[in-house]
Tab-separated table of N, CA, C and O in Angstrom:
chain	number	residue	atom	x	y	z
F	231	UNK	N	133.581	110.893	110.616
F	231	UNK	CA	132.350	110.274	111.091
F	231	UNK	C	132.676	109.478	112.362
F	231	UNK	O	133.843	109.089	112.297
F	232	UNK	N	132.007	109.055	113.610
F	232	UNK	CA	131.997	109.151	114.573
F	232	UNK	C	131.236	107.361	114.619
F	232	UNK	O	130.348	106.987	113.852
F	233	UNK	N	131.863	106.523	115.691
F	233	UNK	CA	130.972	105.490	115.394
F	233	UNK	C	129.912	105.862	116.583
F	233	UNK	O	129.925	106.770	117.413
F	234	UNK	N	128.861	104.652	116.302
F	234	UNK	CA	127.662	105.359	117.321
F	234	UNK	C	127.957	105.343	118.519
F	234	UNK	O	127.352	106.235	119.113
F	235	UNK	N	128.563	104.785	119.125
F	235	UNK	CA	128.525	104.874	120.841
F	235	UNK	C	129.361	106.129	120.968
F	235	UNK	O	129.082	106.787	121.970
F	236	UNK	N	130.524	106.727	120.035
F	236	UNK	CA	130.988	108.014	120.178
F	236	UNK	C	129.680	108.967	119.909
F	236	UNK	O	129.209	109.736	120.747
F	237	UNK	N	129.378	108.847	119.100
F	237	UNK	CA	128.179	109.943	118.901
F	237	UNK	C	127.001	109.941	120.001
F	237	UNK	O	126.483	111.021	120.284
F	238	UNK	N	126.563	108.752	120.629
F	238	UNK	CA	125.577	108.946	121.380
F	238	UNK	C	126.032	109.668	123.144
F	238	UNK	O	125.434	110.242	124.054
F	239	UNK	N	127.525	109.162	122.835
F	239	UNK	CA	128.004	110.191	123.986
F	239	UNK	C	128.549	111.600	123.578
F	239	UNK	O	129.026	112.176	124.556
F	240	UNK	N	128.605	112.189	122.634
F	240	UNK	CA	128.522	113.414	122.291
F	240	UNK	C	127.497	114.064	122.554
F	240	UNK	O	127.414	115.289	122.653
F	241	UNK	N	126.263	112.906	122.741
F	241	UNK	CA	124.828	113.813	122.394
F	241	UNK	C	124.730	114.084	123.993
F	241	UNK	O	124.359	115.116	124.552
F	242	UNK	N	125.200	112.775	124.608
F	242	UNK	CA	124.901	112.653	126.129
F	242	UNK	C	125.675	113.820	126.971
F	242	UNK	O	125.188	114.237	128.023
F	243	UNK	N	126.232	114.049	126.737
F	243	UNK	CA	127.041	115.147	127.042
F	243	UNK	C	126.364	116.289	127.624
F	243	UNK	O	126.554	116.725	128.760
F	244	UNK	N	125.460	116.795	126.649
F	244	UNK	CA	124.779	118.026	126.748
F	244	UNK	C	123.314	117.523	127.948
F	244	UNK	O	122.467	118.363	128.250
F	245	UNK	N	123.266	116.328	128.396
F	245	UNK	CA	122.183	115.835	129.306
F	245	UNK	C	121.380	114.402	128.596
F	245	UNK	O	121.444	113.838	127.504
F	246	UNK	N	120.532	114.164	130.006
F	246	UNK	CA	120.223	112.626	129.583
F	246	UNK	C	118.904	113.007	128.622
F	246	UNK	O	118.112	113.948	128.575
F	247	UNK	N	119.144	111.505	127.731
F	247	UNK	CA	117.580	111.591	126.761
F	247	UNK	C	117.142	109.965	127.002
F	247	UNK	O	117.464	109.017	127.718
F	248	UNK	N	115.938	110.379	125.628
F	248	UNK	CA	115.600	108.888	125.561
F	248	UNK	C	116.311	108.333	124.544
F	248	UNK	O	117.123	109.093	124.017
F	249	UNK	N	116.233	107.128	124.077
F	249	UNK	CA	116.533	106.900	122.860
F	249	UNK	C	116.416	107.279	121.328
F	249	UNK	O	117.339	107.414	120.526
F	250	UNK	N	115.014	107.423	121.111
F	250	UNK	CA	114.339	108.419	120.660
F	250	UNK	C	114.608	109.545	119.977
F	250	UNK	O	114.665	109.843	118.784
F	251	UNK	N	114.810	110.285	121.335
F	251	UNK	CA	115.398	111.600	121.645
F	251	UNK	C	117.069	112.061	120.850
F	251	UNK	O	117.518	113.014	120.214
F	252	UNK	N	117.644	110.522	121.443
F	252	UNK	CA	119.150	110.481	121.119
F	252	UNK	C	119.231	110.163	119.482
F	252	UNK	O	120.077	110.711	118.776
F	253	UNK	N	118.143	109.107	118.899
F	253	UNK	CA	118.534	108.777	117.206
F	253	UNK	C	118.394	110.248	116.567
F	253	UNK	O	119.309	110.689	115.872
F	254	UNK	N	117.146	111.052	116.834
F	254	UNK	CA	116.835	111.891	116.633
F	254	UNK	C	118.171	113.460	116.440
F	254	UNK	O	118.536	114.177	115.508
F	255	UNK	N	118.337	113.396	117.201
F	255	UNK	CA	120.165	114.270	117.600
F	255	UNK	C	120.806	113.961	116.738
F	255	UNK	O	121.107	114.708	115.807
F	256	UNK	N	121.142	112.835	116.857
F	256	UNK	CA	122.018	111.842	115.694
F	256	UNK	C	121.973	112.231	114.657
F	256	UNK	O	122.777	113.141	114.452
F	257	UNK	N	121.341	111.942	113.803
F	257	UNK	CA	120.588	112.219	112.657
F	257	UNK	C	120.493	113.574	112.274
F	257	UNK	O	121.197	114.033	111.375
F	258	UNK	N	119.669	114.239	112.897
F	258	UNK	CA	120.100	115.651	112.441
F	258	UNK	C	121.486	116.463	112.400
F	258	UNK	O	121.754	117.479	111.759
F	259	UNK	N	122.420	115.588	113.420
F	259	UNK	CA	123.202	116.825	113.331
F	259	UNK	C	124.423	115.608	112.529
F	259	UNK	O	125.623	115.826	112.691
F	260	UNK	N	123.941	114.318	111.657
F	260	UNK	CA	124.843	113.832	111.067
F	260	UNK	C	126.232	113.234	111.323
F	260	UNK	O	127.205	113.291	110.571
F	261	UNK	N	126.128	112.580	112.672
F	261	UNK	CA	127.247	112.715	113.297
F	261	UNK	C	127.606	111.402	112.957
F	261	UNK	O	128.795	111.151	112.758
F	262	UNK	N	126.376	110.146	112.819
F	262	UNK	CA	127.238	108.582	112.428
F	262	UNK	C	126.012	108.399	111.142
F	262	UNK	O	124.994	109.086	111.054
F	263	UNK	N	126.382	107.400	110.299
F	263	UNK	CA	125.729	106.819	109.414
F	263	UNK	C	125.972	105.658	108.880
F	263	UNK	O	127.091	105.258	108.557
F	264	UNK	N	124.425	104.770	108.703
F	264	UNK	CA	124.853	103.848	108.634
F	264	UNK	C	124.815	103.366	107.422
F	264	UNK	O	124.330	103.924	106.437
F	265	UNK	N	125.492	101.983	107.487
F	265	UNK	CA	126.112	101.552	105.971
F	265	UNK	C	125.062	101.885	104.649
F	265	UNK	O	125.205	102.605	103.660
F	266	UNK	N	123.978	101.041	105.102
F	266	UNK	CA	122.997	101.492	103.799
F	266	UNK	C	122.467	102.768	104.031
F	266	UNK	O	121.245	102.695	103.911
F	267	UNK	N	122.782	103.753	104.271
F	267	UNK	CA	122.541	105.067	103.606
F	267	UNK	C	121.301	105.374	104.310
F	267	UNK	O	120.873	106.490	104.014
F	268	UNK	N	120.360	104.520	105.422
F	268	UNK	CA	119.396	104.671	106.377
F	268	UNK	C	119.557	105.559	107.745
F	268	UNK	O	120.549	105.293	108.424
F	269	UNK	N	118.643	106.630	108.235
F	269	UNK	CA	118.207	107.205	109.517
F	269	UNK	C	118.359	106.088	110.074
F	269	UNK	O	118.048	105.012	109.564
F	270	UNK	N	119.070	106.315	111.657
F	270	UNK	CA	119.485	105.491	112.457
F	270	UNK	C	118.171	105.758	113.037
F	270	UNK	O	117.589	106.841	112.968
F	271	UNK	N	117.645	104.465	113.744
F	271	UNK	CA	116.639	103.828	114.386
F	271	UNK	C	116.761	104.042	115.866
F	271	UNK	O	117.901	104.081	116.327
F	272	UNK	N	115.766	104.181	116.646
F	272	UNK	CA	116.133	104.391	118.249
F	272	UNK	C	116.098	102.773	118.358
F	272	UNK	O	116.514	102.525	119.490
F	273	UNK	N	115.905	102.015	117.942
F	273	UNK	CA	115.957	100.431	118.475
F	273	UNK	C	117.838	99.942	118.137
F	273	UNK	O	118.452	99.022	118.677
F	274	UNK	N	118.230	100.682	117.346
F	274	UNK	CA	119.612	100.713	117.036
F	274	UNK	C	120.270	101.052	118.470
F	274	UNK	O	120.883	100.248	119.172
F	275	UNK	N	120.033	102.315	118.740
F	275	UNK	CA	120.433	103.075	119.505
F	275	UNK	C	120.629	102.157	121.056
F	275	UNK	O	121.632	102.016	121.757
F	276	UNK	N	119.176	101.614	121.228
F	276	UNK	CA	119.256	101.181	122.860
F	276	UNK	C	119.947	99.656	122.438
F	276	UNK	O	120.380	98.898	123.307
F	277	UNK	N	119.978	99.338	121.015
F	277	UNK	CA	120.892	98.201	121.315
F	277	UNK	C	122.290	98.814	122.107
F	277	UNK	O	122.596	98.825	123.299
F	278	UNK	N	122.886	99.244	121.065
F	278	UNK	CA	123.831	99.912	121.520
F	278	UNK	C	124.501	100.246	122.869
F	278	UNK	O	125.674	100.101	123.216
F	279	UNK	N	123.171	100.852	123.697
F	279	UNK	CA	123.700	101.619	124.699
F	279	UNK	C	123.930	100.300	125.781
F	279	UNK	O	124.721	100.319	126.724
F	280	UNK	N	123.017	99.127	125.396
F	280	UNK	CA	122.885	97.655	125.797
F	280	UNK	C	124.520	97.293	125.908
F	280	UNK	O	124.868	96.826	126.993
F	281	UNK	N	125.193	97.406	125.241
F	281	UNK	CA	126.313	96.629	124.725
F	281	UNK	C	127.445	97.444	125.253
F	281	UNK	O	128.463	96.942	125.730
F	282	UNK	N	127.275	98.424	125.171
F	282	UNK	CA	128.183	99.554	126.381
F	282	UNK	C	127.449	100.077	127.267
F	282	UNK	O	127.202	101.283	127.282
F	283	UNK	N	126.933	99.113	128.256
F	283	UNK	CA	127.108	99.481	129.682
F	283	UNK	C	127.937	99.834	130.366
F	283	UNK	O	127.826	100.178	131.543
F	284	UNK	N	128.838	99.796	129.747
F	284	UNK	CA	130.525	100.437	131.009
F	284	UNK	C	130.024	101.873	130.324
F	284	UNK	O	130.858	102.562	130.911
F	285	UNK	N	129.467	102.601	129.718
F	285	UNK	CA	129.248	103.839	129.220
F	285	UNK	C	128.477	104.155	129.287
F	285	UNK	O	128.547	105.293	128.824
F	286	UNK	N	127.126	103.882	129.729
F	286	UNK	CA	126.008	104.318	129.325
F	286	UNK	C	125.253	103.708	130.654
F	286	UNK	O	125.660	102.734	131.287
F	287	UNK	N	123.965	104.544	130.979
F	287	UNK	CA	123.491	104.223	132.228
F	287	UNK	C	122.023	104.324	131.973
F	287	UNK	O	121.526	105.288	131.390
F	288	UNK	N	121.335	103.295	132.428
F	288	UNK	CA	119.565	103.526	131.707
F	288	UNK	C	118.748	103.630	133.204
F	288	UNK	O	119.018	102.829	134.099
F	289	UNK	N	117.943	104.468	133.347
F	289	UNK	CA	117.129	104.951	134.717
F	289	UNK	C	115.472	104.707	133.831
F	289	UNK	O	115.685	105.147	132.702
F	290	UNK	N	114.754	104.465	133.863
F	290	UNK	CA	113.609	104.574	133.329
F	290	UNK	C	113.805	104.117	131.580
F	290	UNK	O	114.239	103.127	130.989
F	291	UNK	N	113.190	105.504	131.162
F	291	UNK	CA	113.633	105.760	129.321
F	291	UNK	C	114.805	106.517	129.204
F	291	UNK	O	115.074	106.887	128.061
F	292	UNK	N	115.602	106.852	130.144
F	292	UNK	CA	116.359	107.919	130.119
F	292	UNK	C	117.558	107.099	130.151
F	292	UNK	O	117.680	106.113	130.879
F	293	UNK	N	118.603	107.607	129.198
F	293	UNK	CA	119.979	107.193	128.764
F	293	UNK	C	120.922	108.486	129.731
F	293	UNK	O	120.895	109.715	129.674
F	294	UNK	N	121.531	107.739	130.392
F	294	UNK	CA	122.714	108.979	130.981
F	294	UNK	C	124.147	108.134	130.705
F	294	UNK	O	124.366	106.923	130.674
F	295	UNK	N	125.086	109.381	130.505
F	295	UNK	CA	126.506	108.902	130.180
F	295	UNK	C	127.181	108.931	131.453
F	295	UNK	O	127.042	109.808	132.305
F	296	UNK	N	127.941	107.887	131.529
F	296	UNK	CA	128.164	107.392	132.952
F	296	UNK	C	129.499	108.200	133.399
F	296	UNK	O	130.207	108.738	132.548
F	297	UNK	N	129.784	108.250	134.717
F	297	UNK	CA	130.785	109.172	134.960
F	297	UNK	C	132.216	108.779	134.974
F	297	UNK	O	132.597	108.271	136.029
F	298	UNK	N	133.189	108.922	133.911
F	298	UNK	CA	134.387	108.085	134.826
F	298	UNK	C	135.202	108.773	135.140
F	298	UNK	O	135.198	109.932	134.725
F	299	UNK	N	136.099	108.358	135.901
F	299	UNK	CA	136.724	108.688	137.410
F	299	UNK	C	138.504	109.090	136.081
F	299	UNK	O	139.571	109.454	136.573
């Protein structure tokens, strides 16, 4: 299992989403889960992407994974 900022850049990978977009990915394809046994939340998510800004890049609603060198 993958913690979320690994997983939301797995998802990012394949192109930018929303948050939304990204819990949604998540979730279906089971990649993190959280402790109580709950669907991860897109309000989870943009915390997240909040807190790794060295990773994550926000343009509008759109989450892009940032490029590193």
């Amino acid at each position: 299992m993958l913690t979320l900022h690994e997983a939301i850049a797995v998802v990012l990978r394949e192109g930018a989403k929303t948050p939304r977009e990204l819990a949604d990915e998540i979730n279906r394809r089971n990649l993190y889960r959280r402790k109580d046994g709950r669907s991860l939340p897109a309000n989870q998510v943009s915390a997240r992407i909040r807190a790794y800004g060295y990773l994550f890049e926000k343009k509008g609603k759109m989450i892009f994974l940032k490029q590193t060198v």
